[in-house]
Every structure is written in C-alpha cells, then in structure tokens.
PDB file of C-alpha atoms and ligand atoms in Angstrom:
ATOM      1  CA  UNK B  22    -107.276 -82.419 -22.980  1.00 88.00           C
ATOM      2  CA  UNK B  23    -107.406 -80.105 -19.932  1.00 96.00           C
ATOM      3  CA  UNK B  24    -108.459 -82.763 -17.326  1.00 97.00           C
ATOM      4  CA  UNK B  25    -105.307 -84.777 -18.205  1.00 97.00           C
ATOM      5  CA  UNK B  26    -103.247 -81.972 -17.030  1.00 98.00           C
ATOM      6  CA  UNK B  27    -104.403 -82.561 -13.561  1.00 98.00           C
ATOM      7  CA  UNK B  28    -103.380 -86.187 -13.695  1.00 98.00           C
ATOM      8  CA  UNK B  29    -100.355 -87.017 -11.305  1.00 98.00           C
ATOM      9  CA  UNK B  30     -99.909 -90.805 -12.268  1.00 98.00           C
ATOM     10  CA  UNK B  31     -96.413 -91.776 -11.517  1.00 98.00           C
ATOM     11  CA  UNK B  32     -95.359 -88.770  -9.452  1.00 98.00           C
ATOM     12  CA  UNK B  33     -93.666 -88.905  -6.248  1.00 99.00           C
ATOM     13  CA  UNK B  34     -94.855 -86.413  -3.451  1.00 99.00           C
ATOM     14  CA  UNK B  35     -92.900 -85.856  -0.325  1.00 99.00           C
ATOM     15  CA  UNK B  36     -95.329 -84.418   2.553  1.00 99.00           C
ATOM     16  CA  UNK B  37     -94.166 -83.321   5.963  1.00 98.00           C
ATOM     17  CA  UNK B  38     -96.538 -84.002   8.932  1.00 98.00           C
ATOM     18  CA  UNK B  39     -99.234 -86.108   7.212  1.00 98.00           C
ATOM     19  CA  UNK B  40    -100.156 -88.510   9.934  1.00 98.00           C
ATOM     20  CA  UNK B  41    -103.229 -86.336  10.761  1.00 98.00           C
ATOM     21  CA  UNK B  42    -105.171 -83.215   9.875  1.00 98.00           C
ATOM     22  CA  UNK B  43    -104.622 -81.156   6.649  1.00 98.00           C
ATOM     23  CA  UNK B  44    -101.451 -83.229   5.822  1.00 98.00           C
ATOM     24  CA  UNK B  45    -103.498 -86.461   5.772  1.00 98.00           C
ATOM     25  CA  UNK B  46    -106.090 -84.689   3.337  1.00 98.00           C
ATOM     26  CA  UNK B  47    -103.127 -83.556   1.200  1.00 98.00           C
ATOM     27  CA  UNK B  48    -101.612 -87.112   1.164  1.00 98.00           C
ATOM     28  CA  UNK B  49    -104.898 -88.703   0.262  1.00 98.00           C
ATOM     29  CA  UNK B  50    -105.751 -86.186  -2.415  1.00 98.00           C
ATOM     30  CA  UNK B  51    -102.378 -86.515  -3.945  1.00 98.00           C
ATOM     31  CA  UNK B  52    -102.413 -90.322  -3.937  1.00 99.00           C
ATOM     32  CA  UNK B  53    -106.031 -90.217  -5.491  1.00 98.00           C
ATOM     33  CA  UNK B  54    -104.434 -88.078  -8.308  1.00 98.00           C
ATOM     34  CA  UNK B  55    -101.805 -90.770  -8.910  1.00 98.00           C
ATOM     35  CA  UNK B  56     -98.829 -89.998  -6.615  1.00 98.00           C
ATOM     36  CA  UNK B  57     -96.750 -92.314  -4.568  1.00 98.00           C
ATOM     37  CA  UNK B  58     -96.331 -90.535  -1.162  1.00 98.00           C
ATOM     38  CA  UNK B  59     -93.299 -90.032   1.135  1.00 98.00           C
ATOM     39  CA  UNK B  60     -94.555 -89.043   4.585  1.00 98.00           C
ATOM     40  CA  UNK B  61     -92.131 -87.499   6.961  1.00 98.00           C
ATOM     41  CA  UNK B  62     -93.647 -87.738  10.409  1.00 98.00           C
ATOM     42  CA  UNK B  63     -92.768 -87.929  14.214  1.00 97.00           C
ATOM     43  CA  UNK B  64     -95.926 -89.691  14.962  1.00 96.00           C
ATOM     44  CA  UNK B  65     -97.055 -93.061  13.465  1.00 97.00           C
ATOM     45  CA  UNK B  66     -98.987 -92.390  10.109  1.00 98.00           C
ATOM     46  CA  UNK B  67    -100.829 -95.840  10.166  1.00 98.00           C
ATOM     47  CA  UNK B  68    -104.265 -94.179   9.239  1.00 98.00           C
ATOM     48  CA  UNK B  69    -102.785 -92.082   6.423  1.00 98.00           C
ATOM     49  CA  UNK B  70    -100.712 -95.047   5.212  1.00 98.00           C
ATOM     50  CA  UNK B  71    -104.013 -97.222   5.202  1.00 98.00           C
ATOM     51  CA  UNK B  72    -105.976 -94.499   3.100  1.00 98.00           C
ATOM     52  CA  UNK B  73    -103.111 -94.026   0.660  1.00 98.00           C
ATOM     53  CA  UNK B  74    -102.524 -97.723  -0.076  1.00 98.00           C
ATOM     54  CA  UNK B  75    -106.237 -98.081  -0.522  1.00 98.00           C
ATOM     55  CA  UNK B  76    -105.932 -95.973  -3.611  1.00 98.00           C
ATOM     56  CA  UNK B  77    -103.363 -98.372  -4.898  1.00 98.00           C
ATOM     57  CA  UNK B  78    -100.398 -96.034  -4.440  1.00 98.00           C
ATOM     58  CA  UNK B  79     -97.270 -96.630  -2.292  1.00 98.00           C
ATOM     59  CA  UNK B  80     -96.544 -95.025   1.011  1.00 98.00           C
ATOM     60  CA  UNK B  81     -93.054 -94.652   2.464  1.00 98.00           C
ATOM     61  CA  UNK B  82     -93.025 -93.343   6.093  1.00 98.00           C
ATOM     62  CA  UNK B  83     -89.739 -91.652   7.193  1.00 98.00           C
ATOM     63  CA  UNK B  84     -89.514 -90.816  10.878  1.00 98.00           C
ATOM     64  CA  UNK B  85     -87.939 -87.230  11.825  1.00 98.00           C
ATOM     65  CA  UNK B  86     -88.352 -84.433  14.202  1.00 98.00           C
ATOM     66  CA  UNK B  87     -88.740 -81.422  11.865  1.00 98.00           C
ATOM     67  CA  UNK B  88     -87.726 -79.143  14.925  1.00 98.00           C
ATOM     68  CA  UNK B  89     -84.341 -79.621  13.748  1.00 97.00           C
ATOM     69  CA  UNK B  90     -82.769 -79.521  10.176  1.00 98.00           C
ATOM     70  CA  UNK B  91     -80.025 -82.175  10.434  1.00 97.00           C
ATOM     71  CA  UNK B  92     -82.215 -85.255   9.309  1.00 97.00           C
ATOM     72  CA  UNK B  93     -83.193 -83.386   5.911  1.00 98.00           C
ATOM     73  CA  UNK B  94     -80.364 -84.528   3.541  1.00 98.00           C
ATOM     74  CA  UNK B  95     -81.059 -88.213   4.670  1.00 98.00           C
ATOM     75  CA  UNK B  96     -84.723 -87.909   4.324  1.00 98.00           C
ATOM     76  CA  UNK B  97     -84.331 -86.613   0.572  1.00 98.00           C
ATOM     77  CA  UNK B  98     -81.769 -89.316  -0.219  1.00 98.00           C
ATOM     78  CA  UNK B  99     -84.002 -92.117   1.273  1.00 98.00           C
ATOM     79  CA  UNK B 100     -86.919 -90.853  -0.604  1.00 98.00           C
ATOM     80  CA  UNK B 101     -84.985 -90.919  -3.919  1.00 98.00           C
ATOM     81  CA  UNK B 102     -83.235 -94.300  -3.103  1.00 98.00           C
ATOM     82  CA  UNK B 103     -86.680 -95.750  -2.715  1.00 98.00           C
ATOM     83  CA  UNK B 104     -88.916 -94.219  -5.268  1.00 98.00           C
ATOM     84  CA  UNK B 105     -86.167 -92.999  -7.797  1.00 98.00           C
ATOM     85  CA  UNK B 106     -87.106 -89.328  -7.778  1.00 98.00           C
ATOM     86  CA  UNK B 107     -89.166 -86.668  -6.043  1.00 98.00           C
ATOM     87  CA  UNK B 108     -91.627 -84.460  -8.092  1.00 99.00           C
ATOM     88  CA  UNK B 109     -93.633 -82.597  -5.469  1.00 99.00           C
ATOM     89  CA  UNK B 110     -92.810 -81.231  -1.895  1.00 99.00           C
ATOM     90  CA  UNK B 111     -95.517 -80.160   0.417  1.00 99.00           C
ATOM     91  CA  UNK B 112     -94.248 -78.294   3.434  1.00 99.00           C
ATOM     92  CA  UNK B 113     -97.143 -78.991   5.723  1.00 98.00           C
ATOM     93  CA  UNK B 114     -95.830 -79.558   9.357  1.00 98.00           C
ATOM     94  CA  UNK B 115     -96.520 -76.762  11.600  1.00 98.00           C
ATOM     95  CA  UNK B 116     -97.158 -75.858  15.229  1.00 97.00           C
ATOM     96  CA  UNK B 117     -98.892 -73.018  17.173  1.00 96.00           C
ATOM     97  CA  UNK B 118     -98.389 -71.619  20.616  1.00 97.00           C
ATOM     98  CA  UNK B 119    -101.006 -69.280  22.215  1.00 95.00           C
ATOM     99  CA  UNK B 120     -99.903 -66.693  24.928  1.00 98.00           C
ATOM    100  CA  UNK B 121    -100.198 -62.929  25.335  1.00 98.00           C
ATOM    101  CA  UNK B 122     -97.293 -61.137  23.509  1.00 98.00           C
ATOM    102  CA  UNK B 123     -96.164 -59.654  26.871  1.00 98.00           C
ATOM    103  CA  UNK B 124     -95.588 -62.965  28.416  1.00 98.00           C
ATOM    104  CA  UNK B 125     -94.365 -64.859  25.265  1.00 98.00           C
ATOM    105  CA  UNK B 126     -91.368 -67.010  25.945  1.00 98.00           C
ATOM    106  CA  UNK B 127     -88.173 -67.525  23.947  1.00 98.00           C
ATOM    107  CA  UNK B 128     -89.041 -71.265  23.895  1.00 98.00           C
ATOM    108  CA  UNK B 129     -92.370 -70.694  22.216  1.00 98.00           C
ATOM    109  CA  UNK B 130     -90.792 -68.397  19.761  1.00 99.00           C
ATOM    110  CA  UNK B 131     -88.046 -70.547  18.803  1.00 98.00           C
ATOM    111  CA  UNK B 132     -90.078 -73.891  18.651  1.00 98.00           C
ATOM    112  CA  UNK B 133     -92.493 -72.426  16.254  1.00 98.00           C
ATOM    113  CA  UNK B 134     -89.968 -70.555  14.088  1.00 98.00           C
ATOM    114  CA  UNK B 135     -87.883 -73.732  13.868  1.00 98.00           C
ATOM    115  CA  UNK B 136     -90.633 -75.998  12.398  1.00 98.00           C
ATOM    116  CA  UNK B 137     -92.881 -73.381  10.623  1.00 98.00           C
ATOM    117  CA  UNK B 138     -90.168 -71.419   8.698  1.00 98.00           C
ATOM    118  CA  UNK B 139     -86.624 -72.752   9.203  1.00 99.00           C
ATOM    119  CA  UNK B 140     -87.265 -76.396   8.363  1.00 98.00           C
ATOM    120  CA  UNK B 141     -89.578 -75.418   5.703  1.00 98.00           C
ATOM    121  CA  UNK B 142     -86.926 -73.305   4.029  1.00 99.00           C
ATOM    122  CA  UNK B 143     -84.142 -75.907   4.330  1.00 99.00           C
ATOM    123  CA  UNK B 144     -86.538 -78.672   3.205  1.00 98.00           C
ATOM    124  CA  UNK B 145     -87.263 -76.770   0.036  1.00 99.00           C
ATOM    125  CA  UNK B 146     -83.697 -76.073  -0.479  1.00 98.00           C
ATOM    126  CA  UNK B 147     -82.854 -79.790  -0.392  1.00 98.00           C
ATOM    127  CA  UNK B 148     -85.601 -80.814  -2.612  1.00 99.00           C
ATOM    128  CA  UNK B 149     -84.943 -78.143  -5.038  1.00 99.00           C
ATOM    129  CA  UNK B 150     -81.347 -79.229  -5.389  1.00 98.00           C
ATOM    130  CA  UNK B 151     -82.611 -82.676  -6.120  1.00 98.00           C
ATOM    131  CA  UNK B 152     -85.306 -81.419  -8.703  1.00 98.00           C
ATOM    132  CA  UNK B 153     -82.486 -79.432 -10.504  1.00 98.00           C
ATOM    133  CA  UNK B 154     -80.441 -82.554 -10.753  1.00 98.00           C
ATOM    134  CA  UNK B 155     -83.338 -84.488 -12.096  1.00 98.00           C
ATOM    135  CA  UNK B 156     -83.787 -81.668 -14.752  1.00 98.00           C
ATOM    136  CA  UNK B 157     -87.628 -82.101 -15.158  1.00 95.00           C
ATOM    137  CA  UNK B 158     -88.754 -79.324 -12.887  1.00 98.00           C
ATOM    138  CA  UNK B 159     -91.154 -79.785  -9.943  1.00 98.00           C
ATOM    139  CA  UNK B 160     -93.731 -78.438  -7.602  1.00 99.00           C
ATOM    140  CA  UNK B 161     -93.205 -76.992  -4.020  1.00 99.00           C
ATOM    141  CA  UNK B 162     -96.233 -75.961  -2.036  1.00 99.00           C
ATOM    142  CA  UNK B 163     -95.872 -74.404   1.375  1.00 99.00           C
ATOM    143  CA  UNK B 164     -98.827 -74.430   3.917  1.00 98.00           C
ATOM    144  CA  UNK B 165     -99.377 -70.706   4.948  1.00 99.00           C
ATOM    145  CA  UNK B 166    -102.259 -69.321   7.003  1.00 98.00           C
ATOM    146  CA  UNK B 167    -104.697 -66.555   7.433  1.00 98.00           C
ATOM    147  CA  UNK B 168    -102.044 -65.076   9.620  1.00 98.00           C
ATOM    148  CA  UNK B 169     -99.739 -64.747   6.540  1.00 98.00           C
ATOM    149  CA  UNK B 170    -102.206 -61.957   5.751  1.00 98.00           C
ATOM    150  CA  UNK B 171    -103.660 -60.785   9.142  1.00 98.00           C
ATOM    151  CA  UNK B 172    -101.991 -60.182  12.615  1.00 98.00           C
ATOM    152  CA  UNK B 173    -103.958 -62.532  14.749  1.00 96.00           C
ATOM    153  CA  UNK B 174    -103.948 -62.305  18.535  1.00 95.00           C
ATOM    154  CA  UNK B 175    -101.948 -64.178  21.225  1.00 96.00           C
ATOM    155  CA  UNK B 176     -99.835 -66.086  18.579  1.00 97.00           C
ATOM    156  CA  UNK B 177     -96.716 -64.008  17.841  1.00 98.00           C
ATOM    157  CA  UNK B 178     -94.359 -66.573  16.635  1.00 98.00           C
ATOM    158  CA  UNK B 179     -97.118 -68.259  14.561  1.00 98.00           C
ATOM    159  CA  UNK B 180     -97.912 -64.988  12.800  1.00 98.00           C
ATOM    160  CA  UNK B 181     -94.348 -64.140  12.358  1.00 99.00           C
ATOM    161  CA  UNK B 182     -93.544 -67.659  10.898  1.00 99.00           C
ATOM    162  CA  UNK B 183     -96.575 -67.779   8.567  1.00 98.00           C
ATOM    163  CA  UNK B 184     -96.135 -64.243   7.348  1.00 98.00           C
ATOM    164  CA  UNK B 185     -92.575 -65.369   6.552  1.00 99.00           C
ATOM    165  CA  UNK B 186     -93.899 -68.482   4.774  1.00 99.00           C
ATOM    166  CA  UNK B 187     -95.675 -66.209   2.292  1.00 98.00           C
ATOM    167  CA  UNK B 188     -92.468 -64.152   1.731  1.00 98.00           C
ATOM    168  CA  UNK B 189     -90.161 -66.974   1.199  1.00 99.00           C
ATOM    169  CA  UNK B 190     -92.676 -68.517  -1.172  1.00 99.00           C
ATOM    170  CA  UNK B 191     -92.404 -65.445  -3.436  1.00 98.00           C
ATOM    171  CA  UNK B 192     -88.561 -65.371  -3.114  1.00 99.00           C
ATOM    172  CA  UNK B 193     -88.185 -69.081  -3.986  1.00 99.00           C
ATOM    173  CA  UNK B 194     -90.542 -68.903  -6.899  1.00 99.00           C
ATOM    174  CA  UNK B 195     -88.533 -65.978  -8.294  1.00 98.00           C
ATOM    175  CA  UNK B 196     -85.253 -67.774  -8.040  1.00 98.00           C
ATOM    176  CA  UNK B 197     -86.394 -71.329  -9.148  1.00 98.00           C
ATOM    177  CA  UNK B 198     -88.838 -70.513 -11.943  1.00 98.00           C
ATOM    178  CA  UNK B 199     -85.958 -70.812 -14.375  1.00 98.00           C
ATOM    179  CA  UNK B 200     -85.624 -74.440 -13.448  1.00 98.00           C
ATOM    180  CA  UNK B 201     -89.298 -75.092 -13.970  1.00 98.00           C
ATOM    181  CA  UNK B 202     -89.843 -75.363 -10.380  1.00 99.00           C
ATOM    182  CA  UNK B 203     -93.211 -73.735  -9.268  1.00 99.00           C
ATOM    183  CA  UNK B 204     -93.108 -72.543  -5.674  1.00 99.00           C
ATOM    184  CA  UNK B 205     -96.649 -71.539  -4.332  1.00 99.00           C
ATOM    185  CA  UNK B 206     -98.493 -71.733  -0.963  1.00 99.00           C
ATOM    186  CA  UNK B 207    -101.977 -72.581   0.230  1.00 99.00           C
ATOM    187  CA  UNK B 208    -103.405 -70.393   3.104  1.00 98.00           C
ATOM    188  CA  UNK B 209    -106.071 -72.526   4.902  1.00 98.00           C
ATOM    189  CA  UNK B 210    -108.638 -70.694   6.797  1.00 98.00           C
ATOM    190  CA  UNK B 211    -110.259 -72.091  10.033  1.00 97.00           C
ATOM    191  CA  UNK B 212    -110.120 -75.896   9.568  1.00 97.00           C
ATOM    192  CA  UNK B 213    -111.065 -78.740  11.841  1.00 97.00           C
ATOM    193  CA  UNK B 214    -107.727 -80.277  13.108  1.00 95.00           C
ATOM    194  CA  UNK B 215    -105.786 -80.733  16.210  1.00 92.00           C
ATOM    195  CA  UNK B 216    -104.261 -77.205  15.626  1.00 89.00           C
ATOM    196  CA  UNK B 217    -107.696 -75.542  16.081  1.00 93.00           C
ATOM    197  CA  UNK B 218    -109.210 -77.862  18.857  1.00 92.00           C
ATOM    198  CA  UNK B 219    -108.651 -75.185  21.683  1.00 90.00           C
ATOM    199  CA  UNK B 220    -110.696 -72.687  19.560  1.00 90.00           C
ATOM    200  CA  UNK B 221    -113.482 -75.042  18.736  1.00 94.00           C
ATOM    201  CA  UNK B 222    -113.965 -76.230  22.304  1.00 95.00           C
ATOM    202  CA  UNK B 223    -114.339 -72.417  23.401  1.00 94.00           C
ATOM    203  CA  UNK B 224    -118.045 -72.097  22.571  1.00 95.00           C
ATOM    204  CA  UNK B 225    -117.956 -68.197  22.438  1.00 96.00           C
ATOM    205  CA  UNK B 226    -114.887 -68.174  20.226  1.00 93.00           C
ATOM    206  CA  UNK B 227    -116.281 -70.979  18.022  1.00 96.00           C
ATOM    207  CA  UNK B 228    -119.441 -69.154  17.501  1.00 96.00           C
ATOM    208  CA  UNK B 229    -117.533 -65.839  16.602  1.00 95.00           C
ATOM    209  CA  UNK B 230    -115.592 -67.561  14.089  1.00 96.00           C
ATOM    210  CA  UNK B 231    -118.314 -69.406  12.423  1.00 97.00           C
ATOM    211  CA  UNK B 232    -120.421 -66.154  12.176  1.00 97.00           C
ATOM    212  CA  UNK B 233    -117.389 -64.451  10.250  1.00 97.00           C
ATOM    213  CA  UNK B 234    -116.961 -67.265   7.686  1.00 98.00           C
ATOM    214  CA  UNK B 235    -119.206 -66.536   4.733  1.00 98.00           C
ATOM    215  CA  UNK B 236    -119.361 -70.409   3.845  1.00 98.00           C
ATOM    216  CA  UNK B 237    -120.657 -70.749   7.485  1.00 97.00           C
ATOM    217  CA  UNK B 238    -118.674 -73.772   8.315  1.00 97.00           C
ATOM    218  CA  UNK B 239    -115.153 -74.747   9.401  1.00 98.00           C
ATOM    219  CA  UNK B 240    -113.061 -76.272   6.536  1.00 98.00           C
ATOM    220  CA  UNK B 241    -112.039 -79.804   6.520  1.00 98.00           C
ATOM    221  CA  UNK B 242    -108.977 -81.806   5.351  1.00 98.00           C
ATOM    222  CA  UNK B 243    -110.830 -82.804   2.188  1.00 98.00           C
ATOM    223  CA  UNK B 244    -111.171 -79.048   1.272  1.00 98.00           C
ATOM    224  CA  UNK B 245    -107.475 -79.094   0.535  1.00 98.00           C
ATOM    225  CA  UNK B 246    -107.531 -81.796  -2.017  1.00 98.00           C
ATOM    226  CA  UNK B 247    -108.682 -79.844  -5.036  1.00 98.00           C
ATOM    227  CA  UNK B 248    -106.301 -76.951  -4.539  1.00 98.00           C
ATOM    228  CA  UNK B 249    -103.286 -79.137  -3.710  1.00 99.00           C
ATOM    229  CA  UNK B 250    -103.702 -81.199  -6.790  1.00 98.00           C
ATOM    230  CA  UNK B 251    -104.039 -78.034  -8.906  1.00 98.00           C
ATOM    231  CA  UNK B 252    -100.835 -76.546  -7.546  1.00 99.00           C
ATOM    232  CA  UNK B 253     -99.025 -79.784  -7.828  1.00 99.00           C
ATOM    233  CA  UNK B 254    -100.090 -80.549 -11.312  1.00 98.00           C
ATOM    234  CA  UNK B 255     -99.166 -79.254 -14.869  1.00 98.00           C
ATOM    235  CA  UNK B 256    -102.454 -77.416 -14.801  1.00 98.00           C
ATOM    236  CA  UNK B 257    -100.749 -74.709 -12.651  1.00 98.00           C
ATOM    237  CA  UNK B 258     -97.375 -74.466 -14.696  1.00 98.00           C
ATOM    238  CA  UNK B 259     -97.697 -70.685 -15.048  1.00 98.00           C
ATOM    239  CA  UNK B 260     -98.676 -69.994 -11.438  1.00 98.00           C
ATOM    240  CA  UNK B 261     -95.544 -68.807  -9.510  1.00 98.00           C
ATOM    241  CA  UNK B 262     -95.096 -67.356  -5.986  1.00 98.00           C
ATOM    242  CA  UNK B 263     -98.770 -67.105  -5.146  1.00 98.00           C
ATOM    243  CA  UNK B 264    -100.586 -67.781  -1.870  1.00 98.00           C
ATOM    244  CA  UNK B 265    -103.912 -69.330  -2.617  1.00 98.00           C
ATOM    245  CA  UNK B 266    -106.504 -68.875   0.287  1.00 98.00           C
ATOM    246  CA  UNK B 267    -108.800 -71.885   1.144  1.00 98.00           C
ATOM    247  CA  UNK B 268    -110.816 -70.240   3.738  1.00 98.00           C
ATOM    248  CA  UNK B 269    -114.538 -70.329   2.940  1.00 98.00           C
ATOM    249  CA  UNK B 270    -114.401 -66.642   2.064  1.00 98.00           C
ATOM    250  CA  UNK B 271    -112.820 -65.515   5.378  1.00 98.00           C
ATOM    251  CA  UNK B 272    -110.361 -62.974   3.738  1.00 98.00           C
ATOM    252  CA  UNK B 273    -113.005 -61.693   1.456  1.00 97.00           C
ATOM    253  CA  UNK B 274    -114.991 -60.275   4.387  1.00 94.00           C
TER     254      UNK B 274
HETATM  255  P1  LIG K 337    -102.209 -80.774  13.062  1.00 54.90           P
HETATM  256  O1  LIG K 337    -103.358 -81.822  12.910  1.00 54.90           O
HETATM  257  O2  LIG K 337    -101.700 -80.320  14.406  1.00 54.90           O
HETATM  258  O3  LIG K 337    -100.958 -81.281  12.081  1.00 54.90           O
HETATM  259  C1  LIG K 337     -99.757 -80.751  12.290  1.00 54.90           C
HETATM  260  C2  LIG K 337     -98.734 -81.751  11.620  1.00 54.90           C
HETATM  261  O4  LIG K 337     -97.320 -81.196  11.653  1.00 54.90           O
HETATM  262  C3  LIG K 337     -98.826 -83.089  12.428  1.00 54.90           C
HETATM  263  O5  LIG K 337     -98.581 -84.138  11.399  1.00 54.90           O
HETATM  264  C4  LIG K 337     -97.601 -82.921  13.360  1.00 54.90           C
HETATM  265  O6  LIG K 337     -97.089 -84.125  13.844  1.00 54.90           O
HETATM  266  C5  LIG K 337     -96.633 -82.254  12.526  1.00 54.90           C
HETATM  267  N1  LIG K 337     -95.491 -81.756  13.092  1.00 54.90           N
HETATM  268  C6  LIG K 337     -95.357 -80.642  13.955  1.00 54.90           C
HETATM  269  N2  LIG K 337     -94.382 -80.517  14.498  1.00 54.90           N
HETATM  270  C7  LIG K 337     -93.467 -81.435  14.104  1.00 54.90           C
HETATM  271  C8  LIG K 337     -92.139 -81.872  14.306  1.00 54.90           C
HETATM  272  N3  LIG K 337     -91.309 -81.156  15.052  1.00 54.90           N
HETATM  273  N4  LIG K 337     -91.623 -82.840  13.475  1.00 54.90           N
HETATM  274  C9  LIG K 337     -92.433 -83.551  12.727  1.00 54.90           C
HETATM  275  N5  LIG K 337     -93.737 -83.290  12.555  1.00 54.90           N
HETATM  276  C10 LIG K 337     -94.201 -82.246  13.273  1.00 54.90           C
HETATM  277  O7  LIG K 337    -102.688 -79.273  12.356  1.00 54.90           O
HETATM  278  P2  LIG K 337    -103.068 -78.987  10.917  1.00 54.90           P
HETATM  279  O8  LIG K 337    -104.136 -77.944  11.107  1.00 54.90           O
HETATM  280  O9  LIG K 337    -103.354 -80.282  10.037  1.00 54.90           O
HETATM  281  O10 LIG K 337    -101.823 -78.331  10.402  1.00 54.90           O
HETATM  282  C11 LIG K 337    -101.188 -78.512   9.134  1.00 54.90           C
HETATM  283  C12 LIG K 337    -100.619 -77.186   8.666  1.00 54.90           C
HETATM  284  O11 LIG K 337    -101.631 -76.301   8.353  1.00 54.90           O
HETATM  285  C13 LIG K 337     -99.787 -76.416   9.659  1.00 54.90           C
HETATM  286  O12 LIG K 337     -98.587 -75.868   9.018  1.00 54.90           O
HETATM  287  C14 LIG K 337    -100.688 -75.378  10.136  1.00 54.90           C
HETATM  288  O13 LIG K 337     -99.994 -74.150  10.740  1.00 54.90           O
HETATM  289  C15 LIG K 337    -101.473 -74.990   8.861  1.00 54.90           C
HETATM  290  N6  LIG K 337    -102.726 -74.410   9.065  1.00 54.90           N
HETATM  291  C16 LIG K 337    -103.789 -75.085   9.789  1.00 54.90           C
HETATM  292  C17 LIG K 337    -105.000 -74.213   9.996  1.00 54.90           C
HETATM  293  C18 LIG K 337    -106.140 -74.881  10.666  1.00 54.90           C
HETATM  294  O14 LIG K 337    -107.148 -74.296  10.780  1.00 54.90           O
HETATM  295  N7  LIG K 337    -106.039 -76.047  11.150  1.00 54.90           N
HETATM  296  C19 LIG K 337    -105.109 -73.050   9.439  1.00 54.90           C
HETATM  297  C20 LIG K 337    -104.015 -72.393   8.708  1.00 54.90           C
HETATM  298  C21 LIG K 337    -102.852 -73.132   8.549  1.00 54.90           C
HETATM  299  P3  LIG K 337     -97.671 -84.658  15.281  1.00 54.90           P
HETATM  300  O15 LIG K 337     -99.167 -85.239  14.958  1.00 54.90           O
HETATM  301  O16 LIG K 337     -96.849 -85.606  15.643  1.00 54.90           O
HETATM  302  O17 LIG K 337     -97.853 -83.367  16.300  1.00 54.90           O
END
C-alpha cells in the first residue's frame, strides 16, 4: 500500500546541525517516521535528543566542527559502529554572513563556503562510500535555499554556496543513481530560525518579506517534516537530482 512506502522504521539517518532550527524539525520528523538519528553537532543538542527519544527512537550525538572536513571519516565510522549502518544523510548545517559585496572579507567567504558546500560534498562522499559498501542504496538530502535560485543581496558567499548546493545535488544524483542512491535537495523559503533572526527583527524587512510570501507567513521547522520524509523514503525512489522548494509559494511569485 502506498502509505507504507513512507515508513522509515529501522532506518538510520545522519543529520548535520540538528540541535536547533530546521535540523531539529528534520530530526524529529525522521524519528516520527521510524528512524534512529545520528546528530552531528558543535552545540549540545539536548532539546532535539529529548524530542527524538520521546518518539521511542535512539539518538546518538557526535560532536564536530563542520568548518573542517578532517572529522568526517571518524563520524561515519562511529555512526556505523553504533547503529550498524547508515541509510539516510541530511546535509543541513549551514551559516550565513551579511555584508555589502564591496566590503565582503575573505574570511566571510571561506567560512561560509567551507561549511555550506565543501563539508556538504565530502560528507556526501563519505556516506555514499558506506552506502555502496552496504549495497542497499540510500538517500542523501542537501539543504539548499531560495538563493540557489535567486541572487539575494549582501550575502555573496551564501548565494555562491547555495547555488553550488543545487548544482552538486544534480551531479551526485547522476553519478550515484546506478547505486540506488537518490540525491535531492530541499530549498526552504523564509523560515523562523536563528539564521533569519536579523531579518525578522528588522520590522520593515520583516513586513516586506511577509507581503511577498503567498502563504502570508514565515515557514517553521515543522514545515520541513513532510518533504524530508518523502525524500528519505521509498516513496521518492524515482526522484533524482531535484531541488524541492518548501517556501509558501515564494518562488512562484
Ligand atoms: P540555524 O538555526 O542557524 O541552524 C544551523 C545549524 O547548522 C545549527 O545546528 C548550527 O550549529 C549548525 N552549524 C553551523 N556551522 C556549523 C559548524 N561549523 N559545525 C557544526 N555545526 C554547524 O539555521 P537554520 O535556518 O535551521 O539552517 C539550517 C539550514 O537551512 C542551513 O543550511 C541554512 O542555510 C538553510 N536555510 C535556512 C533558511 C531559513 O530561512 N532559516 C532558508 C533557506 C535555507 P550551532 O547552533 O552550533 O550554530
């Protein structure tokens, strides 16, 4: 029956940056669908751990700074040693820096590119090697942005990195479909998290954004749950290399 193809009972999902925000919504959504969760965090994810374990699923926290890629092999190995396998990777961790392009620093360029695209790629590579070893396919979901589609303003490294996320999602999907690994992305619109706190506290900017969203509200971490479960489950087995907007209609305007 179709609804059983959304069931993730017994799957193991590794999620980066799930102590807060969209990553927390993603972790709870996948746990409610049946996954044990491996969280990779630099901050203590006690709230997420409580929410996941309340669903009856296990939560393993691995501490890492994803601004560097050296920790990745050990993260994957520890996840496999603990839960026996990985089925799903969600590359969610991301940062943003705001400054005029004319004044943008090399540090703000490198810091954002390192987390948002370099680590995302090498994490996908490490998990794909494990999935290929396991021989039963898997799902990789990258978190993109409206700025995978649009230029934005005052966020040059963020736009560059998120445009790259959409491109690399397509490339990896092409290379790994033969291994039954689906690589897709979700592009959230304007969502209520730490990432957008600055925008939301600017009353004028907040109003301009709200007026442009057809759904007339900011998105929430809970809005990620249905789309992530779909892309993590057999229900999306013939969806490859696609970036799904979860944006209350922002891109449709
Ligand atoms: P958030 O609340 O700031 O969460 C970002 C997550 O990434 C946090 O868990 C953060 O950890 C983690 N992270 C950042 N740098 C890290 C590093 N060097 N090492 C380990 N973890 C690191 O923002 P969010 O909105 O939920 O963002 C989640 C994803 O959605 C990001 O990729 C973001 O670009 C994307 N996105 C968000 C929106 C939006 O409107 N909110 C829209 C489009 C796309 P800490 O808590 O320790 O900083």
